[in-house]
């Protein structure tokens, strides 16, 4: 008996033998009993209702719903942190000094960042800011202005908070009056630390 010739006969014999043994293989050509590959999944955009259900199903630790394992997640809270610090520090009390008084009017600049982490289901946070506050007051019934700078405000380092007072150009301020204003603003450090403590607690619960 002559051996079968032609690739089709060989492939057919192989298919029959494999089928008998319970094997299947892909030849790259659908048809003749060979199954075509399954279609690729099509991305589906979630509706607002589905998004809300996903958010509600999130972990109780405060992380995102997609991170139920709680392995690692980082949230940038810098924008919120800057706004909140501006609100808290604008509430500082007015200071008084010989022949004058002054108070912080607004936050001029705030550089740095605030971040919240979820590591293995545990919430951690941190921040580091350099803050400039505008102040305005009067000395001998003349308006005086300047900046109150907080060179470093960092999480867990509130005992190291210091302030620096600078002055806009003014002909009325004397060397002694500047010393008095700096001393008065330095006395606000405990109040600044108190507000930074409030900020830290709010950051933890964000």
XYZ file of C-alpha atoms in Angstrom:
206
model
C 0.000 0.000 0.000
C 1.366 3.349 -1.037
C 1.680 6.082 1.649
C -0.873 8.874 1.354
C 0.307 11.890 -0.580
C -0.623 15.601 -0.224
C -0.589 17.811 2.822
C -4.369 17.734 3.083
C -4.445 13.977 3.635
C -1.722 14.160 6.273
C -3.426 17.009 8.100
C -6.721 15.171 7.911
C -5.227 12.028 9.379
C -3.644 14.053 12.129
C -6.947 15.771 12.885
C -8.750 12.449 13.150
C -6.062 10.997 15.378
C -6.060 14.039 17.611
C -9.832 14.018 17.819
C -9.734 10.400 18.910
C -7.348 11.307 21.693
C -9.445 14.283 22.760
C -6.979 16.892 21.428
C -7.754 20.080 19.539
C -5.366 22.493 17.968
C -5.560 25.708 15.969
C -4.357 25.616 12.380
C -5.090 29.278 11.757
C -7.845 28.474 9.235
C -11.397 28.371 10.620
C -13.735 25.882 9.027
C -13.676 22.118 8.539
C -14.618 21.622 12.182
C -11.991 24.026 13.554
C -13.451 26.612 15.902
C -12.808 30.317 15.215
C -11.211 32.358 18.022
C -13.513 34.174 20.438
C -14.045 37.872 19.614
C -12.081 40.405 21.670
C -14.064 42.111 24.459
C -15.382 45.556 23.562
C -14.797 48.328 26.171
C -17.999 49.588 27.742
C -18.459 53.055 29.176
C -20.127 52.950 32.596
C -23.304 54.925 33.132
C -23.604 57.444 35.967
C -25.673 54.928 37.930
C -23.033 52.227 37.494
C -20.290 54.649 38.538
C -22.234 55.527 41.683
C -22.706 51.839 42.527
C -18.985 51.235 42.022
C -18.093 54.111 44.326
C -20.468 52.812 47.021
C -18.807 49.426 46.815
C -15.417 50.916 47.681
C -13.435 49.843 50.762
C -14.283 51.385 54.111
C -10.676 52.522 54.584
C -11.296 55.444 52.241
C -9.460 54.238 49.139
C -10.911 54.005 45.663
C -13.364 51.275 44.733
C -10.928 49.792 42.211
C -8.329 49.307 44.941
C -10.279 46.921 47.176
C -7.088 45.043 48.031
C -5.724 48.279 49.490
C -2.216 47.544 48.247
C -1.189 51.066 47.191
C -2.948 54.263 46.238
C -1.850 57.903 46.247
C -4.147 60.917 46.223
C -2.936 64.432 45.476
C -4.683 66.878 47.824
C -2.496 69.894 47.102
C -5.247 72.092 45.655
C -7.554 71.406 48.587
C -4.673 71.912 51.039
C -3.747 75.337 49.707
C -7.345 76.552 49.812
C -7.881 75.251 53.330
C -4.646 76.742 54.681
C -5.628 80.097 53.212
C -8.917 79.949 55.108
C -7.356 78.898 58.405
C -4.443 81.333 58.440
C -6.539 84.317 57.443
C -8.298 83.950 60.801
C -5.182 84.825 62.819
C -5.745 87.461 65.484
C -4.748 91.074 65.069
C -1.421 92.065 66.613
C -0.661 95.299 68.425
C 2.602 97.148 69.024
C 3.543 100.654 70.237
C 1.579 103.197 68.198
C 0.158 100.644 65.807
C -1.601 97.410 64.971
C -1.682 94.959 62.068
C -3.241 91.714 60.912
C -2.924 89.043 58.213
C -5.249 89.791 55.304
C -4.697 86.902 52.892
C -2.383 84.142 51.744
C -0.179 85.489 48.961
C 1.494 82.244 47.922
C 1.761 78.626 48.976
C 4.252 76.274 47.346
C 4.549 72.586 48.094
C 2.207 69.616 48.142
C -0.192 67.580 50.254
C -0.679 63.864 49.655
C -2.686 61.020 51.105
C -1.573 57.390 50.795
C -3.371 54.086 51.248
C -0.854 51.327 51.918
C -2.185 47.832 52.618
C -5.484 49.286 53.730
C -3.932 51.880 56.059
C -4.338 55.615 55.519
C -1.237 57.811 55.700
C -0.717 61.427 54.730
C 1.852 64.158 54.511
C 2.402 67.715 53.384
C 5.190 70.234 52.982
C 4.473 73.894 52.274
C 6.222 77.242 52.157
C 3.651 79.944 52.892
C 3.600 83.713 52.402
C 0.881 85.767 54.108
C 0.110 89.391 53.383
C -0.361 91.683 56.351
C -1.607 95.231 56.638
C -1.748 97.674 59.537
C -1.150 101.189 60.760
C 1.717 102.899 62.511
C 1.229 106.452 63.745
C -1.995 106.456 61.713
C -0.081 105.685 58.507
C -0.739 102.484 56.542
C 2.019 99.889 56.619
C 2.154 96.562 54.769
C 4.406 93.567 54.393
C 4.655 89.776 54.354
C 4.596 87.153 57.084
C 6.519 84.139 55.805
C 6.329 80.581 57.091
C 9.490 79.048 55.556
C 8.483 75.468 56.324
C 5.252 73.810 57.391
C 5.468 70.012 57.315
C 3.451 67.090 58.660
C 4.596 66.009 62.113
C 7.068 68.883 62.455
C 4.898 71.583 63.994
C 7.373 72.190 66.807
C 9.790 73.560 64.206
C 7.467 76.214 62.748
C 8.975 79.705 62.561
C 7.959 82.990 60.927
C 9.797 85.800 59.178
C 8.358 89.316 58.893
C 9.215 91.543 55.941
C 8.136 95.095 55.155
C 7.097 96.892 52.010
C 8.795 100.222 51.434
C 7.621 102.717 54.052
C 9.060 106.001 55.184
C 7.125 105.988 58.430
C 8.551 102.777 59.921
C 11.614 103.142 62.106
C 14.117 100.475 63.065
C 12.542 100.187 66.519
C 9.013 99.927 65.125
C 10.092 97.120 62.787
C 11.558 95.230 65.737
C 8.259 95.661 67.606
C 6.231 94.383 64.637
C 8.503 91.352 64.182
C 8.192 90.529 67.883
C 4.410 90.833 67.755
C 4.092 88.577 64.707
C 6.474 86.010 66.243
C 4.037 85.761 69.139
C 1.501 84.360 66.642
C 3.501 81.140 66.155
C 1.423 79.137 68.710
C -1.770 80.243 66.940
C -0.282 79.262 63.577
C 0.687 75.843 64.956
C -2.852 75.393 66.279
C -4.293 76.026 62.817
C -1.775 73.724 61.181
C -2.830 71.031 63.665
C -6.434 71.492 62.545
C -5.262 71.187 58.951
C -3.416 67.935 59.705
C -6.488 66.363 61.309
C -8.666 67.364 58.365
C -6.071 65.996 55.940
C -6.140 62.620 57.711
C -9.919 62.367 57.310
C -10.060 63.668 53.759
